[in-house]
Amino acid sequence: MLLNCKQAAWIVLPALVRAATVTYSVPASVPTSAVALDVAPVGISFEFFTFPSYFLNVTATNQCLANFEALTGVWPPIRIGGTTQDRADYDPATSAYVVYSVASSVDAPASLTFGQSFMSLAATYAGNVVMGLNRGHNNISNTIAAAKVAKAKMSNLRAIELGNEPEYYLSASQPIAVAAGTWTPAVDAASQDDWDIRVGSALSTTKIIQAGNSNTAPPTWGAAELIATENATAQSYVYDYAHHNYPGGTISSLMSHSDIYSNLAVFDADIAAAATTGKDYVLGETNSVSGGGASTVSPLFGAALWTLDYSVMASSKNIKRTYFHHGTIGACYYCFWGRYDMGAPYYGAYVATAFMAGGASISELDTGSTNYAAYVVYDSAGKPLRVLLINSDYYSSGTRGSETFVLTGLGSGASVKSKRLTAASANSRVDQGGNPTFGGQTFANGTCVVGGTETFESTGLSGGVGSFVASASEALLVYLQ
């Protein structure tokens, strides 16, 4: 539940104009095709140089993360990294978290240093942390020194990344020593394998490296390609394999369920390759549009629906964790929160977390060929726990269409309850007064505290069949237990 201290209200919606109907059967027990869920599949990525400020200078950070923990019982996983991890050198002499200079507060530094206090701050987080370190400068002794501090100070250390998006090293705006001369996926793979062994050996720790971390669409620079180069020693140091992804496009194409399906299908071979090694596959850095987002796409409610559908679909495809990137504070259209305003996508991430929380496995009911999505999460006993319905038809103004989702196999009860994720349109922006609501509740700007009365809708069942109406650019979370 969102707020135990708030009174829950029940409403029955009046009939809406129904444009079409889709029907899905909810299996009474978990199907063999279902995928096991991570305990906290929705995570956050912080750009390396901004991490201290997010935790020390942005009030909403702790509360926004705590809201997820209230749903799942564990703090969401975080990753610290990005472009500036390959611009950052460890300085054991500095007492500062990070040291850099920029012409404007919204600029990213071209170079920076960080000290032990950076790792000490990361160690205070109650959830698991992936720490990104520098490979681009080709100074492995410096990186090993930093890795040793991370290992010593961070009991919450999940894995270490060695370099960020290496395919861009040659075109980077700073000297990248490791990529001098020929730089191809094969050369990078040899570098990664060597660094994985040397760093892992220095730490005397296996299963410690988050490998891959490229952004170019597979198969080039992908996990399958990297795995094929690894010997048993290199692979023993790998904790999981990660890739980055920024779909881009217009708001209507971004939020389209069929487009999300096509975008994530690119990773199928890599997911399968990782499974053969017994390692997880994750999206280690992702968001709507690269470079901090786009004003006409990333802060809109349509991006919240994308965040919801995308993270849930990723989980249903056996992508264990999805880390949504947060960049420069004050210059980040896709960020879930900032110093002053919430971002609409946070609502999508929250509903995705609420849907999967406590679930043991997940299955997609639709085929990904239309704008209408249906997923079911099963509990540890193999019984359906919740169903998520999404109408990704783009709505901006005028008559708002709707879709009727008919679900069969819902058991012998008289009714089920649900909560609706909605906004005035797909173009609504929180910083322009267009707050979404989930079950009638919102997240306060500046603090991320939940407000409003939690509101459930009731849908009657007949013979285990129920009809649920979702307007264009809306989603509905149906509770079966």
GROMACS .gro file of N, CA, C and O in nm, residues 199-253:
model
  220
  199VAL      N    1   4.191  -0.726  -1.185
  199VAL     CA    2   4.122  -0.659  -1.075
  199VAL      C    3   4.063  -0.762  -0.979
  199VAL      O    4   4.077  -0.750  -0.856
  200GLY      N    5   3.999  -0.865  -1.033
  200GLY     CA    6   3.943  -0.969  -0.948
  200GLY      C    7   4.049  -1.038  -0.864
  200GLY      O    8   4.029  -1.065  -0.744
  201SER      N    9   4.164  -1.064  -0.926
  201SER     CA   10   4.274  -1.128  -0.853
  201SER      C   11   4.327  -1.037  -0.743
  201SER      O   12   4.356  -1.083  -0.631
  202ALA      N   13   4.339  -0.908  -0.774
  202ALA     CA   14   4.388  -0.813  -0.674
  202ALA      C   15   4.295  -0.804  -0.554
  202ALA      O   16   4.338  -0.778  -0.441
  203LEU      N   17   4.166  -0.826  -0.578
  203LEU     CA   18   4.067  -0.821  -0.470
  203LEU      C   19   4.046  -0.958  -0.405
  203LEU      O   20   3.972  -0.968  -0.307
  204SER      N   21   4.108  -1.060  -0.465
  204SER     CA   22   4.089  -1.199  -0.417
  204SER      C   23   3.941  -1.234  -0.408
  204SER      O   24   3.894  -1.296  -0.312
  205THR      N   25   3.866  -1.190  -0.510
  205THR     CA   26   3.721  -1.206  -0.509
  205THR      C   27   3.671  -1.246  -0.647
  205THR      O   28   3.695  -1.175  -0.745
  206THR      N   29   3.600  -1.357  -0.656
  206THR     CA   30   3.534  -1.394  -0.780
  206THR      C   31   3.395  -1.332  -0.782
  206THR      O   32   3.346  -1.278  -0.682
  207LYS      N   33   3.330  -1.339  -0.898
  207LYS     CA   34   3.194  -1.285  -0.916
  207LYS      C   35   3.185  -1.141  -0.864
  207LYS      O   36   3.100  -1.108  -0.783
  208ILE      N   37   3.272  -1.054  -0.916
  208ILE     CA   38   3.280  -0.917  -0.867
  208ILE      C   39   3.267  -0.814  -0.978
  208ILE      O   40   3.249  -0.695  -0.950
  209ILE      N   41   3.271  -0.854  -1.106
  209ILE     CA   42   3.272  -0.759  -1.217
  209ILE      C   43   3.139  -0.757  -1.290
  209ILE      O   44   3.085  -0.862  -1.327
  210GLN      N   45   3.084  -0.638  -1.311
  210GLN     CA   46   2.970  -0.619  -1.402
  210GLN      C   47   3.030  -0.590  -1.540
  210GLN      O   48   3.082  -0.482  -1.564
  211ALA      N   49   3.026  -0.688  -1.627
  211ALA     CA   50   3.098  -0.683  -1.754
  211ALA      C   51   3.011  -0.631  -1.867
  211ALA      O   52   2.888  -0.635  -1.860
  212GLY      N   53   3.078  -0.585  -1.974
  212GLY     CA   54   3.008  -0.536  -2.092
  212GLY      C   55   2.997  -0.386  -2.091
  212GLY      O   56   3.089  -0.315  -2.129
  213ASN      N   57   2.877  -0.335  -2.053
  213ASN     CA   58   2.854  -0.192  -2.031
  213ASN      C   59   2.862  -0.108  -2.157
  213ASN      O   60   2.894   0.012  -2.151
  214SER      N   61   2.833  -0.167  -2.273
  214SER     CA   62   2.829  -0.092  -2.397
  214SER      C   63   2.689  -0.040  -2.425
  214SER      O   64   2.591  -0.084  -2.363
  215ASN      N   65   2.679   0.052  -2.519
  215ASN     CA   66   2.551   0.113  -2.554
  215ASN      C   67   2.506   0.079  -2.696
  215ASN      O   68   2.387   0.084  -2.726
  216THR      N   69   2.599   0.046  -2.784
  216THR     CA   70   2.565   0.012  -2.922
  216THR      C   71   2.477  -0.113  -2.924
  216THR      O   72   2.503  -0.210  -2.851
  217ALA      N   73   2.374  -0.112  -3.009
  217ALA     CA   74   2.281  -0.224  -3.013
  217ALA      C   75   2.353  -0.352  -3.051
  217ALA      O   76   2.430  -0.354  -3.147
  218PRO      N   77   2.330  -0.460  -2.976
  218PRO     CA   78   2.390  -0.589  -3.011
  218PRO      C   79   2.343  -0.633  -3.151
  218PRO      O   80   2.242  -0.582  -3.200
  219PRO      N   81   2.417  -0.725  -3.216
  219PRO     CA   82   2.518  -0.814  -3.157
  219PRO      C   83   2.657  -0.751  -3.139
  219PRO      O   84   2.734  -0.797  -3.056
  220THR      N   85   2.690  -0.647  -3.218
  220THR     CA   86   2.820  -0.584  -3.200
  220THR      C   87   2.827  -0.520  -3.063
  220THR      O   88   2.732  -0.456  -3.019
  221TRP      N   89   2.941  -0.538  -2.995
  221TRP     CA   90   2.964  -0.486  -2.861
  221TRP      C   91   2.870  -0.548  -2.758
  221TRP      O   92   2.850  -0.492  -2.649
  222GLY      N   93   2.810  -0.662  -2.788
  222GLY     CA   94   2.714  -0.723  -2.697
  222GLY      C   95   2.774  -0.830  -2.609
  222GLY      O   96   2.891  -0.869  -2.622
  223ALA      N   97   2.691  -0.883  -2.518
  223ALA     CA   98   2.737  -0.982  -2.422
  223ALA      C   99   2.775  -1.114  -2.488
  223ALA      O  100   2.874  -1.177  -2.449
  224ALA      N  101   2.696  -1.157  -2.586
  224ALA     CA  102   2.728  -1.284  -2.653
  224ALA      C  103   2.866  -1.277  -2.717
  224ALA      O  104   2.945  -1.373  -2.709
  225GLU      N  105   2.896  -1.165  -2.779
  225GLU     CA  106   3.026  -1.144  -2.842
  225GLU      C  107   3.137  -1.145  -2.737
  225GLU      O  108   3.244  -1.205  -2.758
  226LEU      N  109   3.114  -1.081  -2.623
  226LEU     CA  110   3.214  -1.076  -2.516
  226LEU      C  111   3.232  -1.214  -2.454
  226LEU      O  112   3.346  -1.259  -2.431
  227ILE      N  113   3.124  -1.284  -2.425
  227ILE     CA  114   3.129  -1.415  -2.361
  227ILE      C  115   3.211  -1.513  -2.444
  227ILE      O  116   3.285  -1.596  -2.390
  228ALA      N  117   3.199  -1.503  -2.576
  228ALA     CA  118   3.272  -1.594  -2.665
  228ALA      C  119   3.424  -1.580  -2.652
  228ALA      O  120   3.498  -1.670  -2.690
  229THR      N  121   3.470  -1.466  -2.599
  229THR     CA  122   3.614  -1.442  -2.585
  229THR      C  123   3.668  -1.482  -2.449
  229THR      O  124   3.788  -1.486  -2.428
  230GLU      N  125   3.580  -1.511  -2.354
  230GLU     CA  126   3.623  -1.534  -2.216
  230GLU      C  127   3.672  -1.677  -2.194
  230GLU      O  128   3.608  -1.772  -2.242
  231ASN      N  129   3.780  -1.691  -2.121
  231ASN     CA  130   3.816  -1.824  -2.072
  231ASN      C  131   3.753  -1.843  -1.934
  231ASN      O  132   3.688  -1.752  -1.881
  232ALA      N  133   3.772  -1.961  -1.877
  232ALA     CA  134   3.707  -1.991  -1.749
  232ALA      C  135   3.753  -1.898  -1.639
  232ALA      O  136   3.674  -1.862  -1.550
  233THR      N  137   3.878  -1.855  -1.644
  233THR     CA  138   3.930  -1.767  -1.540
  233THR      C  139   3.863  -1.630  -1.546
  233THR      O  140   3.816  -1.578  -1.444
  234ALA      N  141   3.858  -1.572  -1.665
  234ALA     CA  142   3.794  -1.441  -1.681
  234ALA      C  143   3.647  -1.449  -1.639
  234ALA      O  144   3.597  -1.361  -1.568
  235GLN      N  145   3.579  -1.554  -1.682
  235GLN     CA  146   3.437  -1.566  -1.652
  235GLN      C  147   3.411  -1.585  -1.503
  235GLN      O  148   3.307  -1.543  -1.451
  236SER      N  149   3.507  -1.642  -1.432
  236SER     CA  150   3.487  -1.664  -1.288
  236SER      C  151   3.478  -1.534  -1.210
  236SER      O  152   3.420  -1.529  -1.101
  237TYR      N  153   3.535  -1.426  -1.266
  237TYR     CA  154   3.532  -1.297  -1.197
  237TYR      C  155   3.409  -1.214  -1.234
  237TYR      O  156   3.387  -1.108  -1.175
  238VAL      N  157   3.329  -1.259  -1.330
  238VAL     CA  158   3.211  -1.184  -1.374
  238VAL      C  159   3.093  -1.212  -1.282
  238VAL      O  160   3.059  -1.328  -1.256
  239TYR      N  161   3.033  -1.106  -1.233
  239TYR     CA  162   2.911  -1.118  -1.153
  239TYR      C  163   2.789  -1.123  -1.244
  239TYR      O  164   2.701  -1.208  -1.228
  240ASP      N  165   2.781  -1.028  -1.338
  240ASP     CA  166   2.673  -1.027  -1.435
  240ASP      C  167   2.718  -0.952  -1.559
  240ASP      O  168   2.827  -0.895  -1.563
  241TYR      N  169   2.633  -0.954  -1.662
  241TYR     CA  170   2.660  -0.883  -1.786
  241TYR      C  171   2.560  -0.771  -1.802
  241TYR      O  172   2.440  -0.788  -1.776
  242ALA      N  173   2.609  -0.654  -1.844
  242ALA     CA  174   2.523  -0.536  -1.854
  242ALA      C  175   2.532  -0.474  -1.992
  242ALA      O  176   2.635  -0.481  -2.059
  243HIS      N  177   2.423  -0.413  -2.033
  243HIS     CA  178   2.422  -0.333  -2.155
  243HIS      C  179   2.345  -0.205  -2.126
  243HIS      O  180   2.267  -0.200  -2.030
  244HIS      N  181   2.367  -0.103  -2.207
  244HIS     CA  182   2.297   0.024  -2.193
  244HIS      C  183   2.197   0.039  -2.306
  244HIS      O  184   2.212  -0.022  -2.412
  245ASN      N  185   2.096   0.122  -2.284
  245ASN     CA  186   1.993   0.135  -2.387
  245ASN      C  187   1.917   0.266  -2.370
  245ASN      O  188   1.868   0.296  -2.260
  246TYR      N  189   1.910   0.342  -2.478
  246TYR     CA  190   1.832   0.467  -2.483
  246TYR      C  191   1.751   0.464  -2.612
  246TYR      O  192   1.800   0.500  -2.718
  247PRO      N  193   1.624   0.423  -2.608
  247PRO     CA  194   1.545   0.404  -2.729
  247PRO      C  195   1.523   0.531  -2.811
  247PRO      O  196   1.524   0.528  -2.934
  248GLY      N  197   1.499   0.646  -2.744
  248GLY     CA  198   1.475   0.771  -2.815
  248GLY      C  199   1.342   0.770  -2.890
  248GLY      O  200   1.253   0.689  -2.863
  249GLY      N  201   1.329   0.862  -2.985
  249GLY     CA  202   1.206   0.873  -3.063
  249GLY      C  203   1.114   0.981  -3.012
  249GLY      O  204   1.148   1.059  -2.923
  250THR      N  205   0.993   0.986  -3.066
  250THR     CA  206   0.891   1.079  -3.019
  250THR      C  207   0.822   1.019  -2.897
  250THR      O  208   0.840   0.900  -2.866
  251ILE      N  209   0.742   1.098  -2.830
  251ILE     CA  210   0.674   1.045  -2.712
  251ILE      C  211   0.577   0.934  -2.751
  251ILE      O  212   0.565   0.833  -2.680
  252SER      N  213   0.510   0.946  -2.866
  252SER     CA  214   0.415   0.842  -2.907
  252SER      C  215   0.485   0.713  -2.945
  252SER      O  216   0.436   0.604  -2.916
  253SER      N  217   0.602   0.722  -3.008
  253SER     CA  218   0.674   0.599  -3.044
  253SER      C  219   0.742   0.539  -2.922
  253SER      O  220   0.749   0.417  -2.907
   0.00000   0.00000   0.00000
